[in-house]
PDB file of C-alpha atoms in Angstrom:
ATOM      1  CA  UNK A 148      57.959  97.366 119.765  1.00 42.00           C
ATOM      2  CA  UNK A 149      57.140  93.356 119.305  1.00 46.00           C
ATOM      3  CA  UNK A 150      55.760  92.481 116.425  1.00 49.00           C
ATOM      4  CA  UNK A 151      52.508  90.519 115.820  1.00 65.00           C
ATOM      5  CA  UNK A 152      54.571  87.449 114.386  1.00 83.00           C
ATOM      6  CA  UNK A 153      58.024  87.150 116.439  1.00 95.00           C
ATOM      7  CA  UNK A 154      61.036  86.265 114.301  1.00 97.00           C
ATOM      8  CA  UNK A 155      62.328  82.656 113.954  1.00 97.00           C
ATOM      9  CA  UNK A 156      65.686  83.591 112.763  1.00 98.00           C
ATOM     10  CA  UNK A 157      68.619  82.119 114.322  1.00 98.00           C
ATOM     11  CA  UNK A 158      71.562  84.784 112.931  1.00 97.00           C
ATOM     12  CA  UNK A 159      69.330  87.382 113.873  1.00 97.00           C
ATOM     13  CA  UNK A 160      68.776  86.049 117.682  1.00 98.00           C
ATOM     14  CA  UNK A 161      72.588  85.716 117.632  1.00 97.00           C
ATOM     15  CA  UNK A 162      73.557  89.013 116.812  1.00 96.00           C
ATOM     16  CA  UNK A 163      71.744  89.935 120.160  1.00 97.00           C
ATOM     17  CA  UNK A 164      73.306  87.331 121.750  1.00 97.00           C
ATOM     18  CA  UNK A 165      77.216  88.317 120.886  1.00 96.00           C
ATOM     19  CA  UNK A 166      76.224  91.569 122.583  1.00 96.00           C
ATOM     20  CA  UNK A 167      74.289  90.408 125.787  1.00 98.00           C
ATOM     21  CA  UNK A 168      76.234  90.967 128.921  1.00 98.00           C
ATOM     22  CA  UNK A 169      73.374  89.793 131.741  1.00 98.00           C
ATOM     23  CA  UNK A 170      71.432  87.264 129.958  1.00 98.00           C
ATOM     24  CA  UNK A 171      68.134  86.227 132.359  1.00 98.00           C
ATOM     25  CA  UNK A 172      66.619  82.623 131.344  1.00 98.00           C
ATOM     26  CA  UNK A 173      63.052  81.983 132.750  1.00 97.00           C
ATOM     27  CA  UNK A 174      62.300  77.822 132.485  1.00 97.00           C
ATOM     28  CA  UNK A 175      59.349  75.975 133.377  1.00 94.00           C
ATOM     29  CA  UNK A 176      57.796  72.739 133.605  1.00 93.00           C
ATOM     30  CA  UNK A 177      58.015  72.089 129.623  1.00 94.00           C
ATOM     31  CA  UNK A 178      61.816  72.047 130.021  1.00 96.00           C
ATOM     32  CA  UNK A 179      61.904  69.801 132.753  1.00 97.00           C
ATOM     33  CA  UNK A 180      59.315  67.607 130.975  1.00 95.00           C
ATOM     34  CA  UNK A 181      61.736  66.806 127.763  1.00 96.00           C
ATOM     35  CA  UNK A 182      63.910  65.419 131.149  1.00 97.00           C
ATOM     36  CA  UNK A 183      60.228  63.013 131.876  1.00 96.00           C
ATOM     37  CA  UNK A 184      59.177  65.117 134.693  1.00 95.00           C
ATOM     38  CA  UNK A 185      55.393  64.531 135.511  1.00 89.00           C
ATOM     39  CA  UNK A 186      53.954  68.338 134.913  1.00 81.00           C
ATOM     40  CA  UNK A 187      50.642  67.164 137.006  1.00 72.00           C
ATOM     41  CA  UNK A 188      49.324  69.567 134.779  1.00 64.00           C
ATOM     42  CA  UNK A 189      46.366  68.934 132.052  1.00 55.00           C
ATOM     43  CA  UNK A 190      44.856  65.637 131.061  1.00 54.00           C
ATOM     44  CA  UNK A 191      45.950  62.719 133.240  1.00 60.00           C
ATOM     45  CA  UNK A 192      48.125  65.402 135.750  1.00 76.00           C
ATOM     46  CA  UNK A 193      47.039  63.067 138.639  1.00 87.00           C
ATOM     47  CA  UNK A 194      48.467  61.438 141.406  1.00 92.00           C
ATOM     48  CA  UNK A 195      46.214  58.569 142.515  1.00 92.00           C
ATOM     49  CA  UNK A 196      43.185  60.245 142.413  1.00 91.00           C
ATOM     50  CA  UNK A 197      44.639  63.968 143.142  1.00 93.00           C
ATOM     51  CA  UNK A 198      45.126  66.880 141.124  1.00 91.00           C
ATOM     52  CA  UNK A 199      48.569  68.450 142.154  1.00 89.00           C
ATOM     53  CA  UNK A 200      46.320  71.499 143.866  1.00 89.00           C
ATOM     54  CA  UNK A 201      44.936  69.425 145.995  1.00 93.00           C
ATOM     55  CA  UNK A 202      48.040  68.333 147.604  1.00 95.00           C
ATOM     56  CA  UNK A 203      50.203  71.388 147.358  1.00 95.00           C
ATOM     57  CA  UNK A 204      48.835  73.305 149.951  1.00 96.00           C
ATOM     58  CA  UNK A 205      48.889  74.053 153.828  1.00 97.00           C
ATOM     59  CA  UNK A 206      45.698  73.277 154.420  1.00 97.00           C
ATOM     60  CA  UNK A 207      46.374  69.502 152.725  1.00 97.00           C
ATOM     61  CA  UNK A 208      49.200  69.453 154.893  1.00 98.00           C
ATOM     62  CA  UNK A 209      47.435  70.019 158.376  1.00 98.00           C
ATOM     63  CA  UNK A 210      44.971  67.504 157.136  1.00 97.00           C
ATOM     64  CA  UNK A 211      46.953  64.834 155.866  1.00 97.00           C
ATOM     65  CA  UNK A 212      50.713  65.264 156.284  1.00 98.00           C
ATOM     66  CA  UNK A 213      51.344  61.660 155.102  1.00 97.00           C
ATOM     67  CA  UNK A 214      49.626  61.551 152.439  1.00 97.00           C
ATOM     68  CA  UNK A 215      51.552  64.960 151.196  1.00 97.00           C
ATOM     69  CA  UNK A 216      55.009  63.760 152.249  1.00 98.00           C
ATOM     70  CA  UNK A 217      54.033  60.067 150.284  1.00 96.00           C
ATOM     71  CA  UNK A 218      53.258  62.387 146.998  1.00 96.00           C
ATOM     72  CA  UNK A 219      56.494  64.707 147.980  1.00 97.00           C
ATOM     73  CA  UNK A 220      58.383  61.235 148.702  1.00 97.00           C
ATOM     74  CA  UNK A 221      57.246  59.960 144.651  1.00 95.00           C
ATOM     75  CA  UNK A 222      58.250  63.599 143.437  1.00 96.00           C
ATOM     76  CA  UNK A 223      61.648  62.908 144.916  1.00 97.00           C
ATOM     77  CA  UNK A 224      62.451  59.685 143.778  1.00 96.00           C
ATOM     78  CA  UNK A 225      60.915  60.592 140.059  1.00 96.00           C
ATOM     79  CA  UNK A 226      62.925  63.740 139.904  1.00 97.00           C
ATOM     80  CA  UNK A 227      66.473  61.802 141.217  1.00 97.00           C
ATOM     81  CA  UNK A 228      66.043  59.015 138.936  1.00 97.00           C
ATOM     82  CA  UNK A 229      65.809  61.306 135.576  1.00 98.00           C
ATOM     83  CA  UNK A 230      68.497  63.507 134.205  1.00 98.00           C
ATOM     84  CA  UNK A 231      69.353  66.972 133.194  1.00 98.00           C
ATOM     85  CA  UNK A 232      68.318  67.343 129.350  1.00 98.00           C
ATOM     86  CA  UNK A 233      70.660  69.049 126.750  1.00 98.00           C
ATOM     87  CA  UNK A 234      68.862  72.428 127.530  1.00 98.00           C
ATOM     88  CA  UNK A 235      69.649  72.354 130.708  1.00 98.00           C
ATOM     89  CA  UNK A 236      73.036  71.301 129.701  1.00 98.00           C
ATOM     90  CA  UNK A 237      73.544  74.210 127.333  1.00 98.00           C
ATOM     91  CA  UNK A 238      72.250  76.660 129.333  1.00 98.00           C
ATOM     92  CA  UNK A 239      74.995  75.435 132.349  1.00 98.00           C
ATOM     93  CA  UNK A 240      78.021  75.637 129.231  1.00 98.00           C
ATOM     94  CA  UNK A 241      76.474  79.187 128.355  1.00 98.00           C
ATOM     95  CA  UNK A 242      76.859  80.581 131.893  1.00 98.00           C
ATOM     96  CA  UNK A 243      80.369  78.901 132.299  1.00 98.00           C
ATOM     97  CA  UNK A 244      81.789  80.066 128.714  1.00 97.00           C
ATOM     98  CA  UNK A 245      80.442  84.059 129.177  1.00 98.00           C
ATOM     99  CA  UNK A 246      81.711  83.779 132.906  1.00 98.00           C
ATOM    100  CA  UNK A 247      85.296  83.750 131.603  1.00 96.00           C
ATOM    101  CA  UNK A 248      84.075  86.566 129.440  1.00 97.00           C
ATOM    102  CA  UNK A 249      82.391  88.501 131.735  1.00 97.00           C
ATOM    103  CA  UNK A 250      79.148  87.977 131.333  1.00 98.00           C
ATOM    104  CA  UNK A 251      76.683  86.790 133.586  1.00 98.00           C
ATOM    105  CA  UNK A 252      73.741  84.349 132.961  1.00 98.00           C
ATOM    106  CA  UNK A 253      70.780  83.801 135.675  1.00 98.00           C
ATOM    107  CA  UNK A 254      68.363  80.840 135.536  1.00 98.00           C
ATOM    108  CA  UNK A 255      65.109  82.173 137.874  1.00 97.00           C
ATOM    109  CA  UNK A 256      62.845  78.456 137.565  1.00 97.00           C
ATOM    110  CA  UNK A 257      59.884  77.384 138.102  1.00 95.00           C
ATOM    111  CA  UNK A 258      60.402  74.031 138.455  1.00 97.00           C
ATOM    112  CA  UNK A 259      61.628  72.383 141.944  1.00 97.00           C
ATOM    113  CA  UNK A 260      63.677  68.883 140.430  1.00 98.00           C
ATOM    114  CA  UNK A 261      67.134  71.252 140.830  1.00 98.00           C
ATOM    115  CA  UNK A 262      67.804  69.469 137.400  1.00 98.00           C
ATOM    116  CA  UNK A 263      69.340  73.465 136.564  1.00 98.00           C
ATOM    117  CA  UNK A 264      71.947  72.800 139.396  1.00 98.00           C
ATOM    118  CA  UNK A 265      72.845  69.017 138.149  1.00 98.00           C
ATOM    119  CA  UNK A 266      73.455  70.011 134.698  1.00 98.00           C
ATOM    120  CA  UNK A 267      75.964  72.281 136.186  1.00 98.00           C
ATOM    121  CA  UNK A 268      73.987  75.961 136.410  1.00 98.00           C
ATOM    122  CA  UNK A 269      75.589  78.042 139.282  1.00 98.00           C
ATOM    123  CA  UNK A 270      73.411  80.927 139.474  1.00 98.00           C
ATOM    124  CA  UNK A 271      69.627  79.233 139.920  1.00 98.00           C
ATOM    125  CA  UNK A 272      66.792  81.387 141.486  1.00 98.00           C
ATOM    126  CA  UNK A 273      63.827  78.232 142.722  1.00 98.00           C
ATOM    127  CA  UNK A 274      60.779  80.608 142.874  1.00 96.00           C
ATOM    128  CA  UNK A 275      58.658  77.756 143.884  1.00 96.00           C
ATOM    129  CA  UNK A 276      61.660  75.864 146.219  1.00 98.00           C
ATOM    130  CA  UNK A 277      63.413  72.205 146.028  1.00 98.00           C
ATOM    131  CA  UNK A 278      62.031  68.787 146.480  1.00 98.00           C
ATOM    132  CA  UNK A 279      65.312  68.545 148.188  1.00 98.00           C
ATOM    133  CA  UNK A 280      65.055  70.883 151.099  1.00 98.00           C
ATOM    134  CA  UNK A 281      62.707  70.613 154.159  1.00 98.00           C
ATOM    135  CA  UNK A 282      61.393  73.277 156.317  1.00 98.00           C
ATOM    136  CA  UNK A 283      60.746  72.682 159.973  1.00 98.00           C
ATOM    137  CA  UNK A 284      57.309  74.049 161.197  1.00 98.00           C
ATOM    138  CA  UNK A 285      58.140  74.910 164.390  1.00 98.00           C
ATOM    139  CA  UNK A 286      61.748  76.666 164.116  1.00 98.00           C
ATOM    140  CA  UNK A 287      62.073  77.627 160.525  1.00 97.00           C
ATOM    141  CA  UNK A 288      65.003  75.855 159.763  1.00 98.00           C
ATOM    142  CA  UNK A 289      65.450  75.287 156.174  1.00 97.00           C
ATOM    143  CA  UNK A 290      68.162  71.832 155.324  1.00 97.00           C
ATOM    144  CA  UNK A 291      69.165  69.875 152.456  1.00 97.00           C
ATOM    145  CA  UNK A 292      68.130  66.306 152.332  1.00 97.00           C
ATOM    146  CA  UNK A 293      68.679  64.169 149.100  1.00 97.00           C
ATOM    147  CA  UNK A 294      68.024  60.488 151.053  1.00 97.00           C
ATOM    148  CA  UNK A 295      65.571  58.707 149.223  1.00 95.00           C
ATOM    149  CA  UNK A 296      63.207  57.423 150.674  1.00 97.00           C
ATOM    150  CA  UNK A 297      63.960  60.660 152.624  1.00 98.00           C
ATOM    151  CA  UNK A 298      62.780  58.404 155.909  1.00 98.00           C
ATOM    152  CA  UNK A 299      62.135  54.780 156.604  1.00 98.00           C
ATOM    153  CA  UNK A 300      58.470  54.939 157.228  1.00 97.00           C
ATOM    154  CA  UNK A 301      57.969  56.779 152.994  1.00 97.00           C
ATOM    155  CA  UNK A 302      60.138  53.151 151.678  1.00 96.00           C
ATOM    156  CA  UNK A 303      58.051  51.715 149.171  1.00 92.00           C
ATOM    157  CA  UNK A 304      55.371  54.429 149.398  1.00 93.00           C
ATOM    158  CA  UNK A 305      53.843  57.371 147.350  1.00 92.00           C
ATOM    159  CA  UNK A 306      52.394  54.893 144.140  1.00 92.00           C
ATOM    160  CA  UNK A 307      50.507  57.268 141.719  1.00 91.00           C
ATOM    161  CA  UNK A 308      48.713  53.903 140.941  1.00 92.00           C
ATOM    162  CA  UNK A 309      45.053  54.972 141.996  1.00 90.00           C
ATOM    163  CA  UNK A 310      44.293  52.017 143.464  1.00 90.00           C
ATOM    164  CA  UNK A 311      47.079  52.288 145.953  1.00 89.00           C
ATOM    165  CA  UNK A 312      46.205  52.124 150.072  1.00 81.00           C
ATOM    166  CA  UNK A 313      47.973  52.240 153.461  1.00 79.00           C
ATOM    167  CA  UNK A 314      47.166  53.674 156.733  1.00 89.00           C
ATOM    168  CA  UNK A 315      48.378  56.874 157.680  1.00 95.00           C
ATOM    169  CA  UNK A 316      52.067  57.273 158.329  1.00 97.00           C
ATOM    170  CA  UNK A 317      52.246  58.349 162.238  1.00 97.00           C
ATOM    171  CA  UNK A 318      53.415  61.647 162.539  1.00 97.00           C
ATOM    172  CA  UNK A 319      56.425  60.978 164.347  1.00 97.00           C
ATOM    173  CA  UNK A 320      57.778  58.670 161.622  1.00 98.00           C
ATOM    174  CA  UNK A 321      56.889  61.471 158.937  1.00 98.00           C
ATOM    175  CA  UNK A 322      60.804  63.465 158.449  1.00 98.00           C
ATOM    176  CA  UNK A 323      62.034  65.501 161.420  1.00 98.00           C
ATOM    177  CA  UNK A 324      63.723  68.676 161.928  1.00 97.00           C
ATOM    178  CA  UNK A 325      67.539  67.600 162.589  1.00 93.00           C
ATOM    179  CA  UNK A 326      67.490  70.630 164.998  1.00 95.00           C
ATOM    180  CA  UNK A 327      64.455  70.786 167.311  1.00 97.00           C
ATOM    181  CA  UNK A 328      62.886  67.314 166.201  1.00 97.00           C
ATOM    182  CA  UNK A 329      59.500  68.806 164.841  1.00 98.00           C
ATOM    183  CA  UNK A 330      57.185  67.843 161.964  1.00 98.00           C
ATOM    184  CA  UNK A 331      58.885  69.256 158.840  1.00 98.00           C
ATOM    185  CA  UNK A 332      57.276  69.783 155.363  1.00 98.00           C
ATOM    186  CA  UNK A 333      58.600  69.919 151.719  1.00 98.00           C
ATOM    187  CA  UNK A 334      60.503  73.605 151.361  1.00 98.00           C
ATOM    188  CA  UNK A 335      58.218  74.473 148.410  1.00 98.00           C
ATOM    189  CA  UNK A 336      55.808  77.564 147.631  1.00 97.00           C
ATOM    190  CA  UNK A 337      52.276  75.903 148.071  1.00 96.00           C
ATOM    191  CA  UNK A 338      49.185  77.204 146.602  1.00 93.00           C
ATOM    192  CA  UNK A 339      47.946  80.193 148.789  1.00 92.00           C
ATOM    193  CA  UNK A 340      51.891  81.330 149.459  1.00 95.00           C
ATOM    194  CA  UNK A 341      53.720  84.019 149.108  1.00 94.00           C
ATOM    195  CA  UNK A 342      57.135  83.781 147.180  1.00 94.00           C
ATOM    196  CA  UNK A 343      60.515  84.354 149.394  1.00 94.00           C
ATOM    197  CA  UNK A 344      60.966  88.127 149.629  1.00 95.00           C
ATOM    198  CA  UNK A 345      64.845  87.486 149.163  1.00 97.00           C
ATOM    199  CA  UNK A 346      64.294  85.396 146.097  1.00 96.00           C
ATOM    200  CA  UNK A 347      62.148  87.996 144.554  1.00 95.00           C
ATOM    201  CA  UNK A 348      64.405  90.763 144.963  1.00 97.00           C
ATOM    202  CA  UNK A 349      67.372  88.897 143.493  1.00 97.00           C
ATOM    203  CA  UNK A 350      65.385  88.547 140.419  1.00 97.00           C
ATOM    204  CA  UNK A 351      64.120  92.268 140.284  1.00 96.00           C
ATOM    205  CA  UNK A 352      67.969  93.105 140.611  1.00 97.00           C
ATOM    206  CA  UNK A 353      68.691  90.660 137.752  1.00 98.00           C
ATOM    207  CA  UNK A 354      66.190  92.156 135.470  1.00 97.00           C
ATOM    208  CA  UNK A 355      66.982  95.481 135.752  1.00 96.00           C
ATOM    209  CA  UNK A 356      70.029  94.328 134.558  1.00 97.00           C
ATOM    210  CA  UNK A 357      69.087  92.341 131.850  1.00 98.00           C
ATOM    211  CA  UNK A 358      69.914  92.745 128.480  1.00 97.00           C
ATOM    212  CA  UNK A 359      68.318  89.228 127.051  1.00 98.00           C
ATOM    213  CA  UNK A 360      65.593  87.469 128.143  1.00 98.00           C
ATOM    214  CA  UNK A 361      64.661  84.310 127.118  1.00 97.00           C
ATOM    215  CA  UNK A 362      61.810  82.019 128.654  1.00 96.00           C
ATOM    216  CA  UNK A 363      61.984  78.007 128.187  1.00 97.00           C
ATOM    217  CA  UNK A 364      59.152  75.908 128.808  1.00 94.00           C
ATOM    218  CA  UNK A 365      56.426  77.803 130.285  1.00 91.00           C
ATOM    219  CA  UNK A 366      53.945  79.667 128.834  1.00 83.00           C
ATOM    220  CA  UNK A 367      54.220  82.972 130.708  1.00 76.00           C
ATOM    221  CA  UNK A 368      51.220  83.751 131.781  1.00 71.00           C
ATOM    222  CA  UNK A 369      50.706  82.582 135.466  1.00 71.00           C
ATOM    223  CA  UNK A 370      51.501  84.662 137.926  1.00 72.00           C
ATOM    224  CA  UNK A 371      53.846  85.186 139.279  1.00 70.00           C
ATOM    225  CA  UNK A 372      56.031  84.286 136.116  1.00 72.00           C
ATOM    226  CA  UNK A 373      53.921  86.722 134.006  1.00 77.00           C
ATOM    227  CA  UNK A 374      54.900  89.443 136.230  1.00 84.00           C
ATOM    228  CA  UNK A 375      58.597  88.726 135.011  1.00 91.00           C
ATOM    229  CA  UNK A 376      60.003  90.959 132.365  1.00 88.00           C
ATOM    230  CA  UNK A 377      62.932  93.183 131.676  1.00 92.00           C
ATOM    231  CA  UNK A 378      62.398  96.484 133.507  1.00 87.00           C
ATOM    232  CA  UNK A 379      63.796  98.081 130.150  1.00 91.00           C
ATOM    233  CA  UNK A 380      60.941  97.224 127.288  1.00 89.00           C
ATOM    234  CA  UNK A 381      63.343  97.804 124.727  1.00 94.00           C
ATOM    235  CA  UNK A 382      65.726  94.469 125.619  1.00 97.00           C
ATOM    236  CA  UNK A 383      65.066  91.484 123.425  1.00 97.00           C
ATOM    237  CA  UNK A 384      63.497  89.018 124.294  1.00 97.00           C
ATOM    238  CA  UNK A 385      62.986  84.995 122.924  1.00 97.00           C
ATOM    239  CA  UNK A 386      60.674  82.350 123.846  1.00 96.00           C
ATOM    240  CA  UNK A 387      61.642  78.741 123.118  1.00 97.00           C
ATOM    241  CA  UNK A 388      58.579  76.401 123.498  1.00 95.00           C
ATOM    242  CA  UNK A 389      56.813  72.979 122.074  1.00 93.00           C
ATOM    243  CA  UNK A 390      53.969  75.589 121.021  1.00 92.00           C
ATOM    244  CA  UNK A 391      52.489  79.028 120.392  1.00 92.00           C
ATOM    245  CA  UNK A 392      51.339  80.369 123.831  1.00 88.00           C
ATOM    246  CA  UNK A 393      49.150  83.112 124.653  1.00 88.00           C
ATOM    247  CA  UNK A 394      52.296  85.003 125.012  1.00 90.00           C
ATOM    248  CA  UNK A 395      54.094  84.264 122.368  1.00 93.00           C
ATOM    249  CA  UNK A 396      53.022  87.806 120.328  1.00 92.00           C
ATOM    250  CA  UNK A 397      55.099  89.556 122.894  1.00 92.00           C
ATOM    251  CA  UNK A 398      58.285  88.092 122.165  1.00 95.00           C
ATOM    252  CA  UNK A 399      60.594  89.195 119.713  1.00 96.00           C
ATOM    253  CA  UNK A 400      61.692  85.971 118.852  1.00 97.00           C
ATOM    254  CA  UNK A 401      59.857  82.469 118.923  1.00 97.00           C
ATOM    255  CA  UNK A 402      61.125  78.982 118.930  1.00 98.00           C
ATOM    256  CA  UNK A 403      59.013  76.216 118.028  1.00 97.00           C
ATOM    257  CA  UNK A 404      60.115  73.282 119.116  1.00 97.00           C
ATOM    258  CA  UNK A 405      61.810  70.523 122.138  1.00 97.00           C
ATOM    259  CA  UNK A 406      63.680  73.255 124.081  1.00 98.00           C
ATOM    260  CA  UNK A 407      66.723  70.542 123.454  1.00 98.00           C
ATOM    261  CA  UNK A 408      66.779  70.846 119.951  1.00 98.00           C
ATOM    262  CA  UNK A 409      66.007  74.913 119.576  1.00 98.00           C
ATOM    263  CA  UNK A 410      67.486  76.117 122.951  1.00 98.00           C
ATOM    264  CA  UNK A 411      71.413  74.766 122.279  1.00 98.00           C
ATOM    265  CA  UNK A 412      71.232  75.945 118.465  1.00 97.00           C
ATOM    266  CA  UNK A 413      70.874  79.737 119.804  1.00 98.00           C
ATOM    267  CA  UNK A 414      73.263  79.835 122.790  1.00 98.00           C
ATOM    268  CA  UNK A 415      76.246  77.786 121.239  1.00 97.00           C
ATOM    269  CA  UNK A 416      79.481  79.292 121.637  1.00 93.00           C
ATOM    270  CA  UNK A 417      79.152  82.428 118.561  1.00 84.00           C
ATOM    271  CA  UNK A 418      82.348  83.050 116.310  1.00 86.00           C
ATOM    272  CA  UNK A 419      82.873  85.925 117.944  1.00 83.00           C
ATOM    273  CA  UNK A 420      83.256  84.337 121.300  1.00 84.00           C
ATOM    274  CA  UNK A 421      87.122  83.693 122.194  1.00 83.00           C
ATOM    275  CA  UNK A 422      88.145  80.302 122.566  1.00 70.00           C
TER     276      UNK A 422
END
């Protein structure tokens, strides 16, 4: 049972760590934040004059697609110019290191800047998608596309200055399906969406295997990250964050702190380990 007042301890967080064979990390937009990653979240989580809901969503998209692809196009260019953080480092050495041993660790994230993948992480679950995939809206396709701009017409557009104008992109300058030449749109979950059925059951099949948990940067309780737990109650199970959260009595361990101070400290290479 978790205790009102999880345990800081380090040695005893690492005992359950020498004996973890599928390790599941959950990260969100506080790890990805420590990289400079807007959050669009809180106090001053605007672009121009636009709360992140207002954007993310299919309805904003039939409206307005160039004004969505200009804040998609800023998203882009923010997330390529920053860098993976030593979190996201040390979780990409964890899951290399127990991989010759064996053992298996699974990043399921939140966040959509694929920072997991650049720091080197190998098995990544994107609930929410990639900034650098498009879907086409007419045939499905789902590609890759890391140009930046990702088209001519987005070049020096997307300013989060609130002051910034310019007419509407036409349509047919707005990125194109590389198959069927229709209208695509960022390959993100918007607001009103359902998750990918395949990416969901990956994770339940990861967390009925897992036998340590640990969440990074998010507070864990919007859905549908709330809804993510070890099947087993009994696993342990570690949150590393800047601050207490509503869920933080639930854990059996909390870490107060920059995820790349705390984070690295607890999933270093243990004595134990061989070399």
């Amino acid at each position: 049972m978790v205790s009102p007042r999880p345990s800081s301890d380090y040695a005893t967080f690492r005992e359950y760590f020498q004996k973890a064979k599928h390790i599941v990390v959950m990260t969100g937009a506080g790890c990805s934040a420590e990289s400079g990653i807007p959050t669009f979240r809180g106090a001053g989580g605007f672009w121009r004059t636009y709360r992140a809901q207002d954007l993310a969503s299919p309805n904003a998209f039939a409206d307005n697609p160039s004004l969505v692809w200009e804040f998609y196009s800023h998203r882009r260019e923010v997330a390529a110019s920053k860098e993976p953080n030593k979190a996201h480092i040390a979780i990409a050495e964890c899951e290399a290191r127990l991989a010759r041993q064996g053992r298996t660790v699974v990043v399921i994230t939140q966040n959509i800047d694929e920072l997991h993948r650049r720091a080197g992480s190998l098995k990544v679950l994107e609930i929410h998608g990639s900034l650098y995939k498009t879907r086409c809206t007419k045939c499905g396709i789902i590609l890759s596309n890391y140009k930046n701009p990702i088209v001519p017409a987005l070049a020096g557009r997307g300013s989060p200055d609130p002051n910034a104008k310019g007419d509407r992109i036409p349509v047919e300058d707005l990125p194109r399906c590389g198959e069927c030449s229709a209208l695509t749109r960022p390959d993100v979950v918007w607001f009103g969406e359902p998750l990918c059925p395949d990416t969901l059951m990956k994770i339940e099949k990861h967390l009925e295997k897992c036998d340590l948990y640990l969440v990074v940067g998010t507070s864990s309780v919007v859905y549908p990250a709330a809804a993510f737990r070890p099947y087993d109650s009994k696993v342990p199970t570690a949150e590393f964050n800047l601050e207490d959260t509503p869920a933080t009595s639930r854990f059996h361990f909390h870490f107060k702190g920059p995820a790349g101070e705390t984070l690295p400290k607890a999933i270093e290479r243990h004595p134990s380990e061989p070399n």
